[in-house]
Amino acid sequence: MDDKLKRDIILEHYQNPINRGFIDNNNYIKVNSRNESCVDNITVALLLDKDVIIDARFEGEACAICTSATSVMIKTLIGKTVEEAREIIKNFNNMINEEEYDSSILEELNVYDTVYRQPNRKNCALLPFKAVKDILGERE
Amino acid sequence: MRLEDFPILKNNIIYFDNGATTFKPQKVIDKINEYYKEYTSNAHRGDYDYSLKVDTEYENVRVKIKDFINAKQKEEIVFTSGTTHSLNQVIFGYCSKILKEGDEVLISKAEHASNVLPWMILSEKIGFNIKYIPLDSNYEINIEDVKKSITDKTKIISLAHVSNVIGDIRPIKEIGSICKERNILFIVDAAQSIGHLKIDVEDMNIDFLAASAHKMLGPTGTGFLYGKMDYLKETDPLMYGGGMNSYFESDFTYELKNVPLKFEAGTQNIAGVLGMGAAIDYLKEIGLDKIHEYEYELKKYAVSKLKEVPNIIIYNEKSKSGCLTFNIDKVFSQDTAVFLNNYNICVRSGNHCAKILKDEIGATNTCRAIFYLYNTKEEIDKFVEVLKMQDKIYDNIV
């Protein structure tokens, strides 16, 4: 994928993120995630039906990388099983941290495959995944 | 001003994050190296020449600080690791002994975390109330609001001399005299004013003053606490151990050293303290009035230049320091900071550790540039030029 296309996808998700804002339903599991530099602040909410993520939403304020990554993540995770979601999170983490990963399961999340070139933004991309990891962790 | 004194500037960097820490002049670096290369040894411990030299130099820095802030005696200066340590020392070592349930402590919503969290933690234990002095329409503190906030229950007022987000200079002398009149303890966080403004603890009626060396051209990990002697005598140390006791025996009797040594347990940051002394010498050589005038001039220049740039929101046009807090409208502050970094310009983005100020200014995150003596109008021109190219802000996002 060329850089211009990646940039377009990221900006589209930044300016028009998917599922921003919560709806009134107590069945969503919410976790807040902030990064240590005390700027990005995202709360992710998942709605599960047995082992399937049937909806994901978020609220919060964050930079372009973090907000867009949250949106792309939500798009990717809806409809996945918890096990599939865990695999996606693991491989996304590996991609950001320059370790071996399976790009075939990351779908549109592959647009972040060069974030490692900006070390100060790695945590921005990883932040929403941290929240989802916490939510799924709680289910074990 | 004196750019040649700062070796790091050879890296062609435009550094406006002087509220976080400052660059160090060669003289400060040399002093630290001198200690490590020429006469490393511990203070207050030895009978040999090196130790005596260190001891003399170390204590001499106390005198330099005493003169710098016009304290009455050098024993009123306690070396600490910085402002945060100093504030915690006062709050947990002294205020914890005088506060009772129902008492009131006045702070503001524009305080740094270090002047908020210790109070929150202590109030959970004691049950006193933390009250906020309101901020005016420029997010500044005026003396009338201080007067209105004081009640019969007010025991302590604790404020930054210069706030780290807005950069407003608080009317410290006026507040100090009210505190004296009303018998209120007055604590001043000087993290953002030390090395920028003249401080006179006697004239300003300051009871405790906390400061860091690294914000005034000195090294990190060093700072000081000033306290009036009568209060320091009543203050408990936070740490116990070597260097702060006169004796202790197997029958559990002990005696602590006098102020200030009873607060300086363990081997101190000697290189840091000597570096802090060199920073004070350097600042005095130039003159704080001249530094303040220069940095305020840079701020006014930046404000006037930014008026030519569309979509720039300035939050603190009126404040009279070198601090400029801004955003590009509808752009997250971190994205602006990363964009500026592409042109080697360093600004801080975020909430600047003043997490409750967002209630007041209606912006959770801002960019902050604080100008200092080694910044120039040419650097501000470059900064303004980059902000004019704001339509390119996301070009390098991947």
Coordinates of C-alpha atoms in Angstrom, one line a residue:
Chain A
M1 CA 0.0 0.0 0.0
D2 CA 1.5 3.4 -0.9
D3 CA 1.9 6.1 1.7
K4 CA -0.7 8.4 0.2
L5 CA -3.4 5.7 0.4
K6 CA -2.5 4.9 4.0
R7 CA -2.6 8.6 4.8
D8 CA -6.0 9.0 3.2
I9 CA -7.4 6.0 5.1
I10 CA -6.0 7.3 8.4
L11 CA -7.3 10.8 7.9
E12 CA -10.7 9.6 6.9
H13 CA -11.0 7.5 10.1
Y14 CA -9.6 10.5 12.1
Q15 CA -12.1 13.0 10.7
N16 CA -15.1 10.6 10.6
P17 CA -14.4 7.8 13.1
I18 CA -16.7 4.8 13.2
N19 CA -19.0 4.4 16.3
R20 CA -17.9 7.4 18.2
G21 CA -20.2 8.0 21.2
F22 CA -21.8 5.6 23.5
I23 CA -25.4 4.4 23.5
D24 CA -27.6 3.7 26.4
N25 CA -27.1 0.0 27.0
N26 CA -25.6 -1.5 30.2
N27 CA -24.4 -4.6 28.5
Y28 CA -21.4 -2.9 27.0
I29 CA -18.2 -3.5 28.8
K30 CA -16.2 -0.3 29.1
V31 CA -12.5 0.4 29.8
N32 CA -10.7 3.7 29.8
S33 CA -7.1 3.8 28.4
R34 CA -4.7 6.7 28.7
N35 CA -1.1 6.9 27.7
E36 CA 1.7 7.9 30.0
S37 CA 2.5 11.1 28.3
C38 CA -1.0 12.2 29.6
V39 CA -2.5 13.3 26.4
D40 CA -4.6 10.6 24.6
N41 CA -7.6 9.5 26.5
I42 CA -9.9 6.9 25.0
T43 CA -12.7 4.8 26.4
V44 CA -13.6 1.7 24.5
A45 CA -16.9 -0.2 24.9
L46 CA -17.5 -3.8 23.6
L47 CA -20.8 -5.6 23.3
L48 CA -20.4 -9.4 23.4
D49 CA -22.8 -12.1 22.5
K50 CA -21.3 -15.2 24.0
D51 CA -17.9 -15.3 22.3
V52 CA -18.6 -12.8 19.5
I53 CA -18.0 -9.1 19.5
I54 CA -21.2 -7.8 18.1
D55 CA -20.5 -4.1 18.6
A56 CA -17.7 -1.8 19.6
R57 CA -17.8 1.9 20.3
F58 CA -15.6 4.6 21.8
E59 CA -15.4 8.0 23.3
G60 CA -12.5 10.3 24.1
E61 CA -10.0 12.8 22.9
A62 CA -6.8 11.8 21.2
C63 CA -4.4 12.6 18.4
A64 CA -4.9 11.6 14.7
I65 CA -3.0 8.3 15.0
C66 CA -4.8 7.2 18.2
T67 CA -8.3 8.3 17.1
S68 CA -8.0 6.7 13.7
A69 CA -6.5 3.5 15.1
T70 CA -9.4 3.3 17.5
S71 CA -11.8 3.6 14.6
V72 CA -10.0 1.1 12.3
M73 CA -9.7 -1.3 15.2
I74 CA -13.5 -1.1 15.9
K75 CA -14.2 -1.7 12.2
T76 CA -11.9 -4.7 12.3
L77 CA -13.1 -6.3 15.5
I78 CA -16.9 -6.1 15.0
G79 CA -18.1 -9.6 14.1
K80 CA -14.9 -11.4 15.3
T81 CA -14.8 -14.0 18.1
V82 CA -12.9 -13.2 21.2
E83 CA -10.2 -15.6 20.1
E84 CA -9.8 -13.9 16.7
A85 CA -9.7 -10.5 18.4
R86 CA -6.9 -11.7 20.7
E87 CA -4.9 -12.9 17.6
I88 CA -5.5 -9.5 15.9
I89 CA -4.3 -7.6 18.9
K90 CA -1.2 -9.8 19.3
N91 CA -0.2 -9.4 15.7
F92 CA -1.0 -5.6 15.7
N93 CA 1.3 -5.2 18.7
N94 CA 4.0 -7.2 17.0
M95 CA 3.7 -5.1 13.9
I96 CA 4.0 -1.8 15.8
N97 CA 7.0 -3.2 17.8
E98 CA 8.8 -4.5 14.6
E99 CA 8.4 -8.1 15.5
E100 CA 7.1 -10.9 13.2
Y101 CA 3.4 -10.7 12.5
D102 CA 0.7 -12.1 10.2
S103 CA -0.5 -9.2 8.0
S104 CA -3.2 -11.4 6.5
I105 CA -5.5 -11.1 9.6
L106 CA -5.0 -7.4 10.2
E107 CA -7.2 -6.2 7.4
E108 CA -7.2 -2.3 7.2
L109 CA -5.0 -2.1 10.3
N110 CA -2.1 -2.7 8.0
V111 CA -2.1 1.0 7.3
Y112 CA -0.2 1.4 10.5
D113 CA 2.7 -0.8 9.3
T114 CA 5.1 2.2 9.3
V115 CA 4.2 3.8 12.6
Y116 CA 7.4 2.2 14.1
R117 CA 9.3 4.8 12.2
Q118 CA 7.9 7.4 14.6
P119 CA 8.7 5.8 18.0
N120 CA 6.9 8.7 19.9
R121 CA 3.6 7.6 18.2
K122 CA 3.7 3.9 18.8
N123 CA 1.8 4.2 22.1
C124 CA -0.8 6.3 20.3
A125 CA -1.6 3.5 17.9
L126 CA -1.5 0.8 20.7
L127 CA -3.7 2.7 23.2
P128 CA -7.2 1.5 22.0
F129 CA -5.8 -2.1 21.8
K130 CA -4.8 -1.9 25.4
A131 CA -8.4 -1.1 26.4
V132 CA -9.7 -4.1 24.4
K133 CA -7.1 -6.3 25.9
D134 CA -8.2 -5.3 29.3
I135 CA -11.8 -6.0 28.5
L136 CA -11.1 -9.4 27.0
G137 CA -8.7 -10.2 29.8
E138 CA -11.5 -9.6 32.3
R139 CA -13.5 -12.4 30.7
E140 CA -11.0 -15.1 31.4
Chain B
M1 CA 21.0 36.3 24.4
R2 CA 24.4 34.6 24.9
L3 CA 23.6 31.7 22.5
E4 CA 27.3 30.8 22.4
D5 CA 27.1 29.7 26.1
F6 CA 24.8 26.8 25.3
P7 CA 26.5 23.9 23.5
I8 CA 23.3 22.0 22.7
L9 CA 22.2 24.8 20.4
K10 CA 24.8 23.6 17.8
N11 CA 22.3 20.9 17.0
N12 CA 20.1 23.4 15.2
I13 CA 17.2 22.8 17.4
I14 CA 14.5 25.4 18.3
Y15 CA 13.7 24.6 21.9
F16 CA 10.6 26.3 23.3
D17 CA 9.8 23.6 26.0
N18 CA 11.5 25.7 28.7
G19 CA 8.6 25.1 31.1
A20 CA 9.6 21.4 31.2
T21 CA 13.3 21.9 31.5
T22 CA 16.0 24.3 30.3
F23 CA 19.2 23.9 28.4
K24 CA 22.4 24.1 30.4
P25 CA 25.2 26.7 29.8
Q26 CA 28.8 25.4 29.5
K27 CA 29.7 26.8 32.9
V28 CA 27.1 24.6 34.6
I29 CA 28.3 21.5 32.7
D30 CA 31.9 22.4 33.5
K31 CA 31.1 22.7 37.2
I32 CA 29.5 19.2 37.3
N33 CA 32.4 17.7 35.4
E34 CA 34.9 19.4 37.6
Y35 CA 33.4 17.8 40.7
Y36 CA 33.5 14.3 39.0
K37 CA 37.0 14.8 37.5
E38 CA 38.8 16.8 40.1
Y39 CA 37.5 16.2 43.6
T40 CA 34.8 13.6 43.9
S41 CA 34.1 12.8 47.5
N42 CA 31.2 13.0 50.0
A43 CA 30.2 16.1 51.9
H44 CA 30.1 16.3 55.7
R45 CA 32.0 13.0 56.0
G46 CA 35.8 13.2 55.7
D47 CA 38.8 14.7 57.2
Y48 CA 40.8 14.8 54.0
D49 CA 41.3 17.8 51.6
Y50 CA 38.9 16.6 48.8
S51 CA 36.1 16.2 51.3
L52 CA 36.7 19.5 52.9
K53 CA 36.7 21.2 49.4
V54 CA 33.4 19.5 48.6
D55 CA 31.9 20.4 51.9
T56 CA 32.9 24.0 51.5
E57 CA 31.6 24.3 47.9
Y58 CA 28.4 22.4 48.9
E59 CA 27.6 24.7 51.8
N60 CA 28.6 27.7 49.7
V61 CA 25.7 26.9 47.3
R62 CA 23.3 27.3 50.3
V63 CA 24.7 30.8 50.7
K64 CA 24.2 31.5 47.0
I65 CA 20.6 30.4 47.2
K66 CA 20.0 32.4 50.4
D67 CA 21.3 35.6 48.6
F68 CA 19.4 34.7 45.4
I69 CA 16.0 34.7 47.2
N70 CA 17.0 37.0 50.1
A71 CA 16.5 34.5 52.9
K72 CA 17.7 35.5 56.4
Q73 CA 20.1 32.7 57.0
K74 CA 21.7 29.9 54.9
E75 CA 20.2 27.3 57.2
E76 CA 16.7 28.1 55.9
I77 CA 17.8 26.5 52.6
V78 CA 17.2 22.7 52.4
F79 CA 18.5 20.8 49.4
T80 CA 16.0 18.5 47.8
S81 CA 15.6 16.7 44.5
G82 CA 13.4 19.5 43.1
T83 CA 10.1 21.3 43.5
T84 CA 8.0 18.2 43.8
H85 CA 10.2 16.9 46.7
S86 CA 10.1 20.3 48.3
L87 CA 6.4 20.6 48.2
N88 CA 5.9 17.1 49.6
Q89 CA 8.4 17.9 52.4
V90 CA 6.4 20.9 53.5
I91 CA 3.0 19.4 53.1
F92 CA 3.6 16.0 54.7
G93 CA 6.4 17.2 57.1
Y94 CA 4.8 20.4 58.4
C95 CA 1.2 21.0 57.2
S96 CA 0.2 17.5 58.3
K97 CA 1.0 18.6 61.9
I98 CA -1.0 21.9 61.9
L99 CA -4.1 21.0 59.8
K100 CA -7.2 19.8 61.5
E101 CA -10.6 18.5 60.3
G102 CA -12.7 21.4 58.8
D103 CA -9.7 23.7 58.1
E104 CA -9.3 25.1 54.6
V105 CA -6.4 25.1 52.2
L106 CA -6.6 27.5 49.3
I107 CA -5.1 26.5 45.9
S108 CA -6.3 27.2 42.3
K109 CA -7.3 25.1 39.4
A110 CA -4.2 26.2 37.5
E111 CA -1.8 24.5 39.9
H112 CA 0.7 21.8 38.8
A113 CA 0.0 18.2 40.0
S114 CA 2.7 18.6 42.7
N115 CA 0.6 21.4 44.4
V116 CA -2.6 19.5 44.1
L117 CA -2.1 15.7 44.7
P118 CA -0.2 16.0 48.0
W119 CA -3.1 18.1 49.4
M120 CA -5.7 15.6 48.1
I121 CA -3.9 12.7 49.7
L122 CA -3.3 14.5 53.0
S123 CA -6.9 15.7 53.2
E124 CA -8.1 12.1 52.9
K125 CA -6.3 11.4 56.1
I126 CA -7.1 14.6 58.0
G127 CA -10.4 15.8 56.6
F128 CA -9.5 19.4 55.9
N129 CA -11.1 21.1 52.8
I130 CA -9.3 22.1 49.6
K131 CA -10.8 25.2 48.1
Y132 CA -10.1 26.8 44.8
I133 CA -9.4 30.5 44.4
P134 CA -11.4 31.4 41.3
L135 CA -9.6 32.4 38.1
D136 CA -10.6 35.6 36.3
S137 CA -11.6 35.8 32.6
N138 CA -7.9 35.6 31.6
Y139 CA -7.5 32.5 33.8
E140 CA -5.4 34.5 36.2
I141 CA -5.6 35.1 39.9
N142 CA -6.4 38.6 41.1
I143 CA -6.0 39.8 44.6
E144 CA -9.7 40.6 45.1
D145 CA -10.6 36.9 44.5
V146 CA -7.9 35.8 47.0
K147 CA -9.4 38.1 49.6
K148 CA -13.0 36.8 48.9
S149 CA -11.8 33.2 49.1
I150 CA -10.3 33.6 52.6
T151 CA -12.5 32.5 55.5
D152 CA -11.9 32.1 59.2
K153 CA -11.1 28.5 58.5
T154 CA -8.3 29.3 56.0
K155 CA -5.0 28.0 57.4
I156 CA -2.9 27.8 54.3
I157 CA -2.6 29.3 50.8
S158 CA -0.4 27.4 48.4
L159 CA 0.1 28.8 44.9
A160 CA 2.5 28.8 42.0
H161 CA 4.4 32.1 41.6
V162 CA 3.9 31.7 37.8
S163 CA 1.4 29.2 36.6
N164 CA 2.8 26.6 34.2
V165 CA 0.0 26.7 31.6
I166 CA -1.1 30.3 31.5
G167 CA 2.2 31.8 32.6
D168 CA 0.5 34.5 34.6
I169 CA 2.5 36.1 37.4
R170 CA 0.6 35.9 40.6
P171 CA 0.5 39.0 43.0
I172 CA 2.7 37.1 45.4
K173 CA 3.7 40.1 47.5
E174 CA 0.1 41.2 48.0
I175 CA -1.0 37.7 48.9
G176 CA 2.0 37.4 51.2
S177 CA 1.0 40.5 53.2
I178 CA -2.6 39.3 53.5
C179 CA -1.4 36.0 54.8
K180 CA 0.8 37.7 57.3
E181 CA -2.1 39.9 58.5
R182 CA -4.5 36.9 58.7
N183 CA -2.0 34.5 60.2
I184 CA -2.2 32.1 57.2
L185 CA 0.7 30.0 56.1
F186 CA 1.9 30.9 52.6
I187 CA 3.6 28.3 50.4
V188 CA 4.9 29.3 46.9
D189 CA 5.7 26.9 44.1
A190 CA 8.5 28.7 42.2
A191 CA 9.1 26.0 39.6
Q192 CA 8.2 28.4 36.7
S193 CA 9.5 31.6 38.2
I194 CA 12.9 30.7 39.5
G195 CA 15.5 31.8 37.0
H196 CA 12.9 34.2 35.4
L197 CA 11.8 36.6 38.1
K198 CA 13.3 38.1 41.2
I199 CA 12.1 36.4 44.3
D200 CA 12.5 38.0 47.7
V201 CA 11.1 35.7 50.4
E202 CA 11.3 38.4 53.1
D203 CA 9.7 41.2 51.1
M204 CA 7.0 38.9 49.7
N205 CA 6.3 37.3 53.1
I206 CA 6.7 33.8 51.8
D207 CA 6.8 31.1 54.5
F208 CA 7.9 28.2 52.3
L209 CA 9.2 28.3 48.7
A210 CA 9.9 25.3 46.5
A211 CA 12.1 25.3 43.4
S212 CA 14.0 23.1 40.9
A213 CA 17.5 23.7 39.5
H214 CA 16.8 22.2 36.1
K215 CA 14.2 24.9 35.3
M216 CA 16.9 27.6 35.8
L217 CA 19.7 26.3 33.7
G218 CA 20.9 23.9 36.3
P219 CA 21.0 20.1 36.4
T220 CA 18.0 17.7 36.9
G221 CA 17.4 16.0 40.2
T222 CA 18.3 19.0 42.3
G223 CA 16.4 21.8 43.9
F224 CA 15.7 23.4 47.2
L225 CA 13.1 24.2 49.8
Y226 CA 13.2 27.5 51.6
G227 CA 11.4 27.7 54.9
K228 CA 11.2 30.3 57.7
M229 CA 13.4 28.9 60.5
D230 CA 10.7 28.7 63.1
Y231 CA 8.6 26.5 60.7
L232 CA 11.5 24.3 59.6
K233 CA 12.3 23.5 63.2
E234 CA 8.8 22.2 63.6
T235 CA 8.9 20.2 60.3
D236 CA 9.5 16.5 60.4
P237 CA 11.9 14.9 57.9
L238 CA 10.4 12.6 55.2
M239 CA 13.5 10.3 55.3
Y240 CA 15.7 9.0 58.0
G241 CA 19.2 7.6 57.8
G242 CA 22.8 8.6 57.3
G243 CA 23.9 12.3 57.4
M244 CA 20.8 13.5 59.3
N245 CA 21.4 12.1 62.7
S246 CA 23.7 13.3 65.5
Y247 CA 23.7 9.9 67.2
F248 CA 21.7 6.8 67.8
E249 CA 22.4 4.1 70.4
S250 CA 21.6 0.4 71.0
D251 CA 19.0 1.5 73.6
F252 CA 17.0 3.2 70.9
T253 CA 17.9 6.7 71.9
Y254 CA 18.7 9.1 69.1
E255 CA 19.1 12.7 68.2
L256 CA 18.6 14.3 64.8
K257 CA 20.8 17.0 63.4
N258 CA 19.6 20.6 63.2
V259 CA 17.9 22.3 60.3
P260 CA 18.6 22.0 57.4
L261 CA 20.7 18.8 57.7
K262 CA 18.0 16.8 59.4
F263 CA 16.1 16.9 56.0
E264 CA 19.1 15.7 53.9
A265 CA 19.3 12.0 54.6
G266 CA 21.6 9.8 52.5
T267 CA 24.3 11.0 50.2
Q268 CA 23.0 14.1 48.4
N269 CA 23.1 15.0 44.7
I270 CA 26.4 16.8 45.3
A271 CA 27.2 17.3 41.6
G272 CA 23.7 18.6 41.1
V273 CA 24.0 21.1 44.0
L274 CA 27.3 22.4 42.7
G275 CA 25.7 22.7 39.2
M276 CA 22.8 24.6 40.7
G277 CA 25.3 27.0 42.3
A278 CA 26.9 27.6 38.9
A279 CA 23.5 28.2 37.3
I280 CA 22.8 30.9 40.0
D281 CA 26.1 32.6 39.3
Y282 CA 25.3 32.6 35.6
L283 CA 21.8 34.0 36.1
K284 CA 23.1 36.7 38.4
E285 CA 25.8 37.7 35.9
I286 CA 23.1 38.4 33.3
G287 CA 20.4 39.7 35.7
L288 CA 16.9 38.4 36.2
D289 CA 15.3 41.7 35.3
K290 CA 17.0 41.6 31.9
I291 CA 16.0 37.9 31.4
H292 CA 12.4 38.6 32.2
E293 CA 12.2 41.6 30.0
Y294 CA 13.8 39.7 27.1
E295 CA 11.5 36.6 27.3
Y296 CA 8.4 38.7 27.7
E297 CA 9.4 40.7 24.6
L298 CA 9.7 37.4 22.7
K299 CA 6.2 36.4 23.9
K300 CA 4.7 39.7 22.8
Y301 CA 6.5 39.3 19.4
A302 CA 5.2 35.8 19.0
V303 CA 1.6 36.9 19.8
S304 CA 1.8 39.7 17.3
K305 CA 3.2 37.4 14.6
L306 CA 0.6 34.7 15.2
K307 CA -2.1 37.2 14.6
E308 CA -1.2 36.9 10.9
V309 CA -1.8 33.1 11.0
P310 CA -5.3 31.8 10.5
N311 CA -6.9 29.3 13.0
I312 CA -4.6 30.0 15.9
I313 CA -6.2 30.2 19.3
I314 CA -4.1 31.8 22.0
Y315 CA -5.2 31.2 25.5
N316 CA -3.0 33.5 27.4
E317 CA -2.4 36.6 25.4
K318 CA -2.4 38.8 28.5
S319 CA 0.0 36.9 30.8
K320 CA 3.3 38.8 31.3
S321 CA 5.8 36.0 31.1
G322 CA 7.5 34.1 28.3
C323 CA 4.7 31.6 28.2
L324 CA 2.5 31.2 25.1
T325 CA -0.3 28.6 25.2
F326 CA -2.1 27.9 21.9
N327 CA -3.8 25.5 19.6
I328 CA -4.5 25.3 15.9
D329 CA -8.3 25.3 15.9
K330 CA -9.8 21.8 15.6
V331 CA -6.3 20.2 15.6
F332 CA -5.3 18.0 18.5
S333 CA -2.4 19.5 20.4
Q334 CA -0.2 16.5 20.0
D335 CA -0.6 16.5 16.2
T336 CA 0.5 20.2 16.2
A337 CA 3.6 19.3 18.4
V338 CA 4.6 16.4 16.2
F339 CA 4.2 18.6 13.1
L340 CA 6.4 21.3 14.6
N341 CA 8.9 18.6 15.5
N342 CA 9.3 17.8 11.8
Y343 CA 10.9 21.2 11.6
N344 CA 13.1 20.7 14.7
I345 CA 10.8 22.9 16.9
C346 CA 10.1 21.6 20.4
V347 CA 6.9 22.6 22.1
R348 CA 5.0 20.7 24.8
S349 CA 1.5 19.3 24.1
G350 CA -1.0 18.0 26.6
N351 CA -2.4 19.3 29.9
H352 CA 1.0 20.2 31.3
C353 CA 0.3 18.4 34.5
A354 CA -2.4 20.9 35.4
K355 CA -5.2 18.4 34.8
I356 CA -8.0 20.4 36.5
L357 CA -7.5 23.5 34.5
K358 CA -9.5 22.0 31.7
D359 CA -12.6 22.9 33.6
E360 CA -11.8 26.5 33.2
I361 CA -10.3 27.0 29.8
G362 CA -12.6 24.5 28.0
A363 CA -9.6 22.8 26.3
T364 CA -8.3 19.6 27.6
N365 CA -5.0 19.8 25.8
T366 CA -3.0 22.7 24.5
C367 CA 0.5 23.4 23.0
R368 CA 2.8 25.4 25.1
A369 CA 5.9 27.4 24.1
I370 CA 7.9 29.1 26.9
F371 CA 10.6 31.4 25.7
Y372 CA 13.9 31.8 27.6
L373 CA 17.1 33.8 27.3
Y374 CA 18.6 31.7 24.5
N375 CA 15.6 31.9 22.2
T376 CA 15.4 34.5 19.4
K377 CA 13.0 36.4 17.2
E378 CA 14.4 34.5 14.2
E379 CA 13.3 31.3 15.9
I380 CA 9.9 32.7 16.4
D381 CA 9.7 33.7 12.7
K382 CA 10.5 30.1 11.7
F383 CA 7.9 28.8 14.2
V384 CA 5.3 31.2 12.7
E385 CA 6.2 30.1 9.2
V386 CA 5.7 26.5 10.0
L387 CA 2.3 27.2 11.6
K388 CA 1.3 29.0 8.4
M389 CA 1.8 25.7 6.6
Q390 CA -0.8 24.1 8.8
D391 CA -2.6 22.5 5.8
K392 CA 0.4 20.1 5.6
I393 CA 0.0 19.0 9.2
Y394 CA -0.9 15.4 8.3
D395 CA 1.5 15.0 5.4
N396 CA 4.0 13.0 7.4
I397 CA 1.6 11.1 9.5
V398 CA 2.8 7.8 7.9

